[in-house]
Tab-separated table of C-alpha atoms in Angstrom:
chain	number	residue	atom	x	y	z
A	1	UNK	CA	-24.787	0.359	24.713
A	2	UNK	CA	-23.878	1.548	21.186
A	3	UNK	CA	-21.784	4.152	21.731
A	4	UNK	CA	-18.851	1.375	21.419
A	5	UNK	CA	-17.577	3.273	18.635
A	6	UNK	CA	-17.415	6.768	20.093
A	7	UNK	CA	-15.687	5.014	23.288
A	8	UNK	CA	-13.109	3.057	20.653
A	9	UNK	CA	-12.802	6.495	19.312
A	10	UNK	CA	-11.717	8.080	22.489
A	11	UNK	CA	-9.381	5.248	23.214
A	12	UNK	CA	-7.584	5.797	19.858
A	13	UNK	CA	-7.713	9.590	21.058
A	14	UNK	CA	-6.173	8.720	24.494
A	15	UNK	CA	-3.497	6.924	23.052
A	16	UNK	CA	-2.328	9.467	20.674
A	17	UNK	CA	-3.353	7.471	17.085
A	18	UNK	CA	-2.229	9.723	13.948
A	19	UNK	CA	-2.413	6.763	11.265
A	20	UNK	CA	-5.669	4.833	10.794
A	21	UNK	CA	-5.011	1.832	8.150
A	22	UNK	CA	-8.201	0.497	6.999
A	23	UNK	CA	-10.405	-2.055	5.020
A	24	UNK	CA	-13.702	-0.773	4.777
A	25	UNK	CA	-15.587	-2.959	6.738
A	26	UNK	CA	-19.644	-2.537	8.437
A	27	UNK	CA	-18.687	-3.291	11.846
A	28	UNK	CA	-15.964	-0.411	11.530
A	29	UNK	CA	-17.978	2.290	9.937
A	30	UNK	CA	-18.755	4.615	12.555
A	31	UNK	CA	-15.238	4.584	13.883
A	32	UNK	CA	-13.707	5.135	10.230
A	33	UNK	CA	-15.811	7.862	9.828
A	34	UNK	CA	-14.905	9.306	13.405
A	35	UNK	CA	-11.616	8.982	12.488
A	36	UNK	CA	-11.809	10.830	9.188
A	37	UNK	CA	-13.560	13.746	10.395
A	38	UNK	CA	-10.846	13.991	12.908
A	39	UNK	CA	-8.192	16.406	11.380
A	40	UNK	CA	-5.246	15.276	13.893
A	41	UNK	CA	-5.900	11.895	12.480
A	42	UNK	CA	-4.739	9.926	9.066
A	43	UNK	CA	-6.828	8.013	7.391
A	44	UNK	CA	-5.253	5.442	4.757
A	45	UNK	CA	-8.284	2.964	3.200
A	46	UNK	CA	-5.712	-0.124	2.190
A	47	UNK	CA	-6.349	-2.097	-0.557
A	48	UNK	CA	-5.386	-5.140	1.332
A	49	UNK	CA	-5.412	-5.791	5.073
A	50	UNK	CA	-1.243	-6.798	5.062
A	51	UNK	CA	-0.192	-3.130	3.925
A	52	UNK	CA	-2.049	-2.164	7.093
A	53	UNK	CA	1.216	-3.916	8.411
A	54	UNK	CA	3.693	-2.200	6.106
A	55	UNK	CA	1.905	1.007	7.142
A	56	UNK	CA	2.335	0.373	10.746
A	57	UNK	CA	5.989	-0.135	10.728
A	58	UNK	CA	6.535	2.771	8.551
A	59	UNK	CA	4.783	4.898	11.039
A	60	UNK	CA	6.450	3.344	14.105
A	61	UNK	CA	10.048	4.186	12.168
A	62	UNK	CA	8.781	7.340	11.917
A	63	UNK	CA	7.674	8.198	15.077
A	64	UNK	CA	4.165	7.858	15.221
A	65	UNK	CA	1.206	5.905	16.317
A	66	UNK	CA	-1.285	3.808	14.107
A	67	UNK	CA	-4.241	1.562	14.633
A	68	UNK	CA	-4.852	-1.197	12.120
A	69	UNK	CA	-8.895	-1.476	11.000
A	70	UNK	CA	-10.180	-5.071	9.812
A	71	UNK	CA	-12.313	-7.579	9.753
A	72	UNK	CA	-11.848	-10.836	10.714
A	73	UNK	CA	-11.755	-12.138	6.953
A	74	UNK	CA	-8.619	-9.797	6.616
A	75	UNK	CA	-6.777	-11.809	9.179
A	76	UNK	CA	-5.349	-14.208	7.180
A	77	UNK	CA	-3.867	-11.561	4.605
A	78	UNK	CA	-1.570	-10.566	7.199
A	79	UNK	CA	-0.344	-13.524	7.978
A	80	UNK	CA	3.382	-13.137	6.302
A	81	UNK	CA	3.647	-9.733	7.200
A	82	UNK	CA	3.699	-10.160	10.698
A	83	UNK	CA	6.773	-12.080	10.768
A	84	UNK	CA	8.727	-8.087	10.042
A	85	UNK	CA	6.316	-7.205	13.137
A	86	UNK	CA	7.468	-10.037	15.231
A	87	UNK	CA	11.346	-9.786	13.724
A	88	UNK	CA	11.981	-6.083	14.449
A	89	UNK	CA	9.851	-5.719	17.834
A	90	UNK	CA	7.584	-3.093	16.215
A	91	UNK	CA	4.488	-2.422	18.450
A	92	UNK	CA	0.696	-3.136	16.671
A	93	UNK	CA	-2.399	-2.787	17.711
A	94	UNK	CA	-5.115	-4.334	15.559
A	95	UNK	CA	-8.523	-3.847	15.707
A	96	UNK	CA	-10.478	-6.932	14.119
A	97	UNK	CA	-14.278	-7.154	13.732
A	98	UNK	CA	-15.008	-10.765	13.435
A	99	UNK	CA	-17.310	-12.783	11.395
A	100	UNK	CA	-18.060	-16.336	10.979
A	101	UNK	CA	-18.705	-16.378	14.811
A	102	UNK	CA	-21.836	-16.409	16.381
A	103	UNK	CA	-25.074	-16.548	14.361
A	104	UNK	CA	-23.158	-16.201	11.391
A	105	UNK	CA	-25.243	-16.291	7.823
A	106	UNK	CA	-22.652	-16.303	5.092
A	107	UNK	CA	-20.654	-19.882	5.380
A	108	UNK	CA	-17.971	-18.562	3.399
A	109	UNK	CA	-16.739	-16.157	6.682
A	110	UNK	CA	-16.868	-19.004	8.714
A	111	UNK	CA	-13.276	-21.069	8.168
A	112	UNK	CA	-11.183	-17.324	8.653
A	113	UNK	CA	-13.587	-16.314	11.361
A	114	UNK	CA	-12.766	-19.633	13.123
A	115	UNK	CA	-9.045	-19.533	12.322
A	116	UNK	CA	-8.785	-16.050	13.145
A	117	UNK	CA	-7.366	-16.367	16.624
A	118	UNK	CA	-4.795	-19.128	15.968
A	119	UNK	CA	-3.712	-17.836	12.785
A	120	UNK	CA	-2.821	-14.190	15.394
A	121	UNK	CA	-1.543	-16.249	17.696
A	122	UNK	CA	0.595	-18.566	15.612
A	123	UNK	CA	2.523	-15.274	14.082
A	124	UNK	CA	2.989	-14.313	18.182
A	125	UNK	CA	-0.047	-11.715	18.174
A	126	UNK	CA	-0.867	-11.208	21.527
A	127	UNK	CA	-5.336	-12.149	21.142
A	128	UNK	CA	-7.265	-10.088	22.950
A	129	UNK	CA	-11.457	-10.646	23.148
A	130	UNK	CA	-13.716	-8.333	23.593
A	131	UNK	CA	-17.538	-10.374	24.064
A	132	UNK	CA	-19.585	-7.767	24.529
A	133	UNK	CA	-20.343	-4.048	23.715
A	134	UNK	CA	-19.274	-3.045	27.539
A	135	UNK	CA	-15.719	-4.656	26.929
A	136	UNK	CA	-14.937	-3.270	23.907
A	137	UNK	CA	-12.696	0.253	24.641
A	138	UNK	CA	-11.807	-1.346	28.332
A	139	UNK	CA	-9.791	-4.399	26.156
A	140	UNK	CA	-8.581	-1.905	23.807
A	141	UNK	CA	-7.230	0.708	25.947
A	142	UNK	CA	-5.283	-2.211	27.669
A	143	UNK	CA	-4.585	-3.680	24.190
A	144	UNK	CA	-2.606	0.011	23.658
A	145	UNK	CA	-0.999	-0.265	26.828
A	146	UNK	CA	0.131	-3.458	25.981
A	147	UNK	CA	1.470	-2.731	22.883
A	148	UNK	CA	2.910	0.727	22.931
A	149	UNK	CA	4.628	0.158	26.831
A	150	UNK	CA	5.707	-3.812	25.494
A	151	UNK	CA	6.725	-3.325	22.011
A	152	UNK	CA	3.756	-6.114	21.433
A	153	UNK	CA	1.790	-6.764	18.345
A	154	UNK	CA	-1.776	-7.067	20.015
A	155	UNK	CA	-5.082	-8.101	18.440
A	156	UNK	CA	-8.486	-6.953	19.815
A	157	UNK	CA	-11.491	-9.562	18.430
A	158	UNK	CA	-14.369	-7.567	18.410
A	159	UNK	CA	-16.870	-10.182	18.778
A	160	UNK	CA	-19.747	-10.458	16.234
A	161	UNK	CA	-22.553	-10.122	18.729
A	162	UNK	CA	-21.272	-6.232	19.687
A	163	UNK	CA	-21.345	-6.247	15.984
A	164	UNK	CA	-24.858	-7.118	15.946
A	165	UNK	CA	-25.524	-8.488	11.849
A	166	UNK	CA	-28.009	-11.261	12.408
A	167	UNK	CA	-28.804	-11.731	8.794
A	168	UNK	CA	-28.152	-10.894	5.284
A	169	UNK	CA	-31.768	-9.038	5.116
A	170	UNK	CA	-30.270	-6.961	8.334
A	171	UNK	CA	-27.611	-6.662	6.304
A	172	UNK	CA	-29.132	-5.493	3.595
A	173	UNK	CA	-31.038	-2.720	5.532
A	174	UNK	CA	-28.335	-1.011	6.647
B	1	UNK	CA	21.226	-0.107	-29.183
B	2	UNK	CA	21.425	-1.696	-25.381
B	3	UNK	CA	23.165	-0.851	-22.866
B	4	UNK	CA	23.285	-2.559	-19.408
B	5	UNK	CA	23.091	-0.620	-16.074
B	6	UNK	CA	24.904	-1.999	-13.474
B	7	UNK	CA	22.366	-1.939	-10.364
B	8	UNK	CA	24.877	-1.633	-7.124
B	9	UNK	CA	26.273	1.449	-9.236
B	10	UNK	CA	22.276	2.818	-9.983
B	11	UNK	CA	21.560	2.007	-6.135
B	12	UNK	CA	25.002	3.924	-4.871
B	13	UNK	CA	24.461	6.958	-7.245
B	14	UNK	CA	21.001	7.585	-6.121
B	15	UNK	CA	22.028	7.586	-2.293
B	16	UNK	CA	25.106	9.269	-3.046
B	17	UNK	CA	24.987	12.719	-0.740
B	18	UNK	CA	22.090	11.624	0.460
B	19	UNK	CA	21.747	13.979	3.343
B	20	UNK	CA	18.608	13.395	5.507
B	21	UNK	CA	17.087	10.975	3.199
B	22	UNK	CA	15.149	8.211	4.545
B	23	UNK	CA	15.758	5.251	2.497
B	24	UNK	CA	13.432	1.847	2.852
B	25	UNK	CA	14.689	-1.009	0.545
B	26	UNK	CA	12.471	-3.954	-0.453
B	27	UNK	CA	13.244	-7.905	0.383
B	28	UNK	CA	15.924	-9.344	-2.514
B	29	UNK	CA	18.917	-7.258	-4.357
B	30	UNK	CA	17.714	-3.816	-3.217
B	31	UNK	CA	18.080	-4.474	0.545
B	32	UNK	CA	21.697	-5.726	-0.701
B	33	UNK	CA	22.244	-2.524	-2.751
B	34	UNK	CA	21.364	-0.329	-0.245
B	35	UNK	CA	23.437	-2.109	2.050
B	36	UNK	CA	26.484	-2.013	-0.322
B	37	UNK	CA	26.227	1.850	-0.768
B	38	UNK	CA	27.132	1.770	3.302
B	39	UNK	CA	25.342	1.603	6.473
B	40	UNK	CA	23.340	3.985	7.621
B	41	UNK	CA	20.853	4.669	10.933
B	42	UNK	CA	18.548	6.593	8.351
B	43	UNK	CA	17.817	3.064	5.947
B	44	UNK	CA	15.469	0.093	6.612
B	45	UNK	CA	16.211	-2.864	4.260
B	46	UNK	CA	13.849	-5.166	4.814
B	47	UNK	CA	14.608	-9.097	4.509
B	48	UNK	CA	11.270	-9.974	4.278
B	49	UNK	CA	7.551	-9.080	4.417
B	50	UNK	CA	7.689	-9.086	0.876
B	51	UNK	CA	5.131	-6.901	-1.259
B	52	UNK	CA	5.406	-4.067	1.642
B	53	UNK	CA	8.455	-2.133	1.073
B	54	UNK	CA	5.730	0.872	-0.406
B	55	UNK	CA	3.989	0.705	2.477
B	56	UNK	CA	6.752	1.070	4.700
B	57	UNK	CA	7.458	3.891	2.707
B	58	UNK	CA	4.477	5.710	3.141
B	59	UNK	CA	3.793	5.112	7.021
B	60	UNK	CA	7.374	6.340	6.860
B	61	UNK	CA	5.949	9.614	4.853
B	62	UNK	CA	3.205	10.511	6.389
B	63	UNK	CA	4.625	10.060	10.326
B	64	UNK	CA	7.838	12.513	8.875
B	65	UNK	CA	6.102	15.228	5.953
B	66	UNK	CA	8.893	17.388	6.396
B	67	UNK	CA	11.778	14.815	5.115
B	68	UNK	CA	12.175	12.925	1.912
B	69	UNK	CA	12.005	9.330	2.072
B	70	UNK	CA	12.874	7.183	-0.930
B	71	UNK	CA	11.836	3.223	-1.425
B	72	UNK	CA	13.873	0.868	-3.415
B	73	UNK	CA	12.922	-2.252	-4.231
B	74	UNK	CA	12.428	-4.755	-7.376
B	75	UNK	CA	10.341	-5.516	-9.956
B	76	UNK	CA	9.010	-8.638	-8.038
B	77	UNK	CA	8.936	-7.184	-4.630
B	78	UNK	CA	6.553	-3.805	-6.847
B	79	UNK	CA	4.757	-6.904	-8.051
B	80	UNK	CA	3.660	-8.299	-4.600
B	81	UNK	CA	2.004	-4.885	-3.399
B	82	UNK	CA	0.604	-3.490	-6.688
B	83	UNK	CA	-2.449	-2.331	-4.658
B	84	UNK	CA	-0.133	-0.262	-2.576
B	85	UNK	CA	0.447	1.739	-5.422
B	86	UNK	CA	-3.474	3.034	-5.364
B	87	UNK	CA	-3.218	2.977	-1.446
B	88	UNK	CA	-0.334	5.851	-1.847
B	89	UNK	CA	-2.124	7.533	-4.752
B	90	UNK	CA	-4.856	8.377	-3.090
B	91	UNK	CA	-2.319	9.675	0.383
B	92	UNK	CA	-1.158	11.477	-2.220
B	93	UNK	CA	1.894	11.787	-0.124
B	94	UNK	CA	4.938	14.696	-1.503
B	95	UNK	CA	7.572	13.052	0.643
B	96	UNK	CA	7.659	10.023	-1.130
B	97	UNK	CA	9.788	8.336	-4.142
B	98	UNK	CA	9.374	5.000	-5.013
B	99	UNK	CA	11.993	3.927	-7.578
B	100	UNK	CA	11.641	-0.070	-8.910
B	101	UNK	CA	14.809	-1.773	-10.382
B	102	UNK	CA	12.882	-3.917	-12.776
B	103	UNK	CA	15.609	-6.670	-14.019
B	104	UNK	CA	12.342	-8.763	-14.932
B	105	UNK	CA	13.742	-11.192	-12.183
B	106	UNK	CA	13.081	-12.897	-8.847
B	107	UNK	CA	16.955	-12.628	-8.297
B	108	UNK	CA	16.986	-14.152	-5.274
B	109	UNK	CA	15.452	-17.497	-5.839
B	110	UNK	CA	17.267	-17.941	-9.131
B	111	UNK	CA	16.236	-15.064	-12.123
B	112	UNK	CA	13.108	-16.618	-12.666
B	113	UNK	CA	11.149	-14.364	-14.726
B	114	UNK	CA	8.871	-12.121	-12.996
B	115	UNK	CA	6.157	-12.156	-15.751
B	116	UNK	CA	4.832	-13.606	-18.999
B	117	UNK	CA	6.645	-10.578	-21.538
B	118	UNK	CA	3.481	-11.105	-23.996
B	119	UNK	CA	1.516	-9.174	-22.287
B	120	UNK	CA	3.666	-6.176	-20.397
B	121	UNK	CA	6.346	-5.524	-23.331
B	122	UNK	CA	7.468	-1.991	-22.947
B	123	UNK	CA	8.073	-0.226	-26.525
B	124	UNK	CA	11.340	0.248	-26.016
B	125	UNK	CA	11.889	-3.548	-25.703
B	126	UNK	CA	9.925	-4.554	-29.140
B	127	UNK	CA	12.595	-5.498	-31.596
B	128	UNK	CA	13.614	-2.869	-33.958
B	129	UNK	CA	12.353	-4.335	-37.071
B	130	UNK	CA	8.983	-6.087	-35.860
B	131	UNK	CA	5.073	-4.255	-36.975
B	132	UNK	CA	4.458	-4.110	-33.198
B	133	UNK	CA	7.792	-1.514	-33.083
B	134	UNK	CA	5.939	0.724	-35.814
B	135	UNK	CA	2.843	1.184	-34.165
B	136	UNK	CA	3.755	1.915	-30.896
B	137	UNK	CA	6.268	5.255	-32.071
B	138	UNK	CA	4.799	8.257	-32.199
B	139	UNK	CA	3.734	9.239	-35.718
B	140	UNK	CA	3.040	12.821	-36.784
B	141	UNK	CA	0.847	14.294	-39.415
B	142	UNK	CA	3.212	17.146	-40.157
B	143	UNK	CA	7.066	17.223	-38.917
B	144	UNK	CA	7.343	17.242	-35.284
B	145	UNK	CA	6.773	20.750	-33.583
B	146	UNK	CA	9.428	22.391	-32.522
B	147	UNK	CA	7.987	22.805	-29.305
B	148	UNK	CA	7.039	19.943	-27.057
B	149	UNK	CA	3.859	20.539	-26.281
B	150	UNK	CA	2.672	18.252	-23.923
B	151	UNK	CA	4.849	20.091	-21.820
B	152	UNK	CA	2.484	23.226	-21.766
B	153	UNK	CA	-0.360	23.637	-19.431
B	154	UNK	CA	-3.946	22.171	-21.299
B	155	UNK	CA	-4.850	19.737	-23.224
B	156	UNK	CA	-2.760	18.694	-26.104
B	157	UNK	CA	-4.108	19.729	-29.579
B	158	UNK	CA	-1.686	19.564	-31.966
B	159	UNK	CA	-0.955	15.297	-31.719
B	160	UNK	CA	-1.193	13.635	-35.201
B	161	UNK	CA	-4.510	13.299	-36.662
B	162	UNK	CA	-3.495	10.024	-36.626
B	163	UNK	CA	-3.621	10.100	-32.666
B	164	UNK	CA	-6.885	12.256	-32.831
B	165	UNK	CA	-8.526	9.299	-34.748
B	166	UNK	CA	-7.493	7.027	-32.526
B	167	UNK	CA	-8.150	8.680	-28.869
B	168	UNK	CA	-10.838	11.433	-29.341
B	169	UNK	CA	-11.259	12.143	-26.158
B	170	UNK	CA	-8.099	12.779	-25.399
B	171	UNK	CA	-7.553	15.766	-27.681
B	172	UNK	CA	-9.314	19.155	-26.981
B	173	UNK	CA	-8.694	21.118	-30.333
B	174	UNK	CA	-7.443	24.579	-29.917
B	175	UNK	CA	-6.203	24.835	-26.445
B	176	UNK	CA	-2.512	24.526	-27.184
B	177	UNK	CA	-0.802	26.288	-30.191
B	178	UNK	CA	2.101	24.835	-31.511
């Protein structure tokens, strides 16, 4: 089951995505580089997580779909942002890798990976987990629902085990 | 010589006629100046969110290529979303103006400056009589060329020899005749 990507892919398809905001991120790579090869699609690599935010309402104002791209350690940049999201009813999805979960090997991920969820929530981001590889484009296909039919910003948690880094060696390797 | 530019009048002249335009103002005076030049369905001052107004723009851009769409916002607002600057450089986007009314101020929390002036100090700001003032204008070997030529396609060739000494690499003798 690690086609999750190509499935996440299809959902972004589905839903009629044209703007892909980004962080470059490992858990995220195969999907950023589905979505750059697609020519119906725009990727934007951010150079921090909250103009993902900016970029989202632009696109909504303008009539068009976007997906936001991060890990879990770009949660927190968001964090002010989100109040324009919340303020003006703009629809978000958000597609957040996390880290400092389960089995995690680099302590410094672990206080945003652990705050990621309340930090969402507390800004009135709808949370949505995903806890294994099966549930990852079934959450997010009803995270798009949710978000494009509800005018809802919506978070998907991707969690680290679909991710699959055990260790910085793993890491390393890849 | 100074001369002070009065910003509801810059604001109201740019989005004077203003057609189709798309406008999105950054959080502080802009969103007011935009707001003061008259209501319209096509702007999106934002009160908030600060350090996005770029981005706004360029989601904006990139969902509508075939309209313009113009961001204003300040100095301090530009400040907050630098990065967004190489974000949109490398979108590359043709639809999209960004212009900054830099008053060196937070204006709404009480005209704090918006940065130490030692180390970004524009020429044009350098007192008239001060060293700093004579190096930074432009010297030339001969008189100036009747023709400017950094205006022509190529390299420039034809800067002082002072400037040659100075950047090397940015002078490609020959290509330009003035």
């Amino acid at each position: 089951m690690n086609d999750w990507p190509e499935q996440l892919f299809g959902v972004l398809k589905d839903a009629k995505v044209r703007q892909v905001a980004y962080v470059p991120d490992a858990g995220h790579k195969r999907l950023i580089e589905l979505c750059r090869a697609d020519p119906a699609m725009r990727a934007v690599p951010l150079s921090t997580e909250e103009e993902g935010i900016g970029l989202a309402a632009g696109a909504w104002l303008g009539g068009e779909r976007s997906v936001l791209l991060m890990q879990s350690s770009g949660v927190g940049n968001c964090i002010n942002a989100l109040g324009m999201t919340s303020e003006c009813r703009f629809p978000l999805l958000m597609l957040v890798t996390m880290r400092g979960e389960q089995g995690e090997f680099n302590p410094w991920q672990v206080p945003m990976g652990q705050a990621t969820r309340p930090a969402l929530e507390s800004m009135g981001v709808v949370v949505q987990h995903a806890a294994s590889a099966q549930e990852v484009a079934p959450t997010a296909d009803a995270a798009a629902r949710l978000a494009w039919g509800s005018y809802a910003a919506v978070a998907v948690l991707i969690a680290q085990r679909v991710i699959g880094i055990k260790s910085f060696q793993d890491q390393a390797s890849r | 010589m100074s001369a002070t530019l009065k910003r509801r009048d810059v604001v109201a002249a740019l989005l004077r006629d203003r057609g189709e335009l798309l406008v999105v103002a950054g959080l502080g005076s802009t969103a007011w100046d935009i707001s003061a030049a008259g209501d319209s369905a096509l702007s999106f001052p934002m009160w908030g969110a600060m350090g996005n107004a770029a981005m706004v723009g360029l989601g904006l851009a990139l969902a509508q290529p075939s309209r313009r769409v113009l961001v204003i916002t300040g100095d301090g607002e530009m400040l907050m979303g630098l990065g967004s600057l190489a974000t949109i450089g490398v979108q590359q986007p043709r639809n999209l103006a960004i212009a900054v009314i830099d008053n060196e101020r937070y204006g709404e929390t009480g005209m704090q400056a918006t940065r130490p002036r030692a180390w970004i100090w524009p020429a044009w700001r350098v007192p008239a009589d001060s060293a700093t003032r004579r190096w930074f204008r432009p010297r030339w070997s001969s008189p100036p060329p009747a023709r400017r030529c950094w205006a022509l396609p190529g390299r420039c060739s034809c800067r002082s020899r002072w400037w040659r000494r100075k950047f090397p690499w940015s002078c490609r003798r020959g290509t330009v005749a003035c």
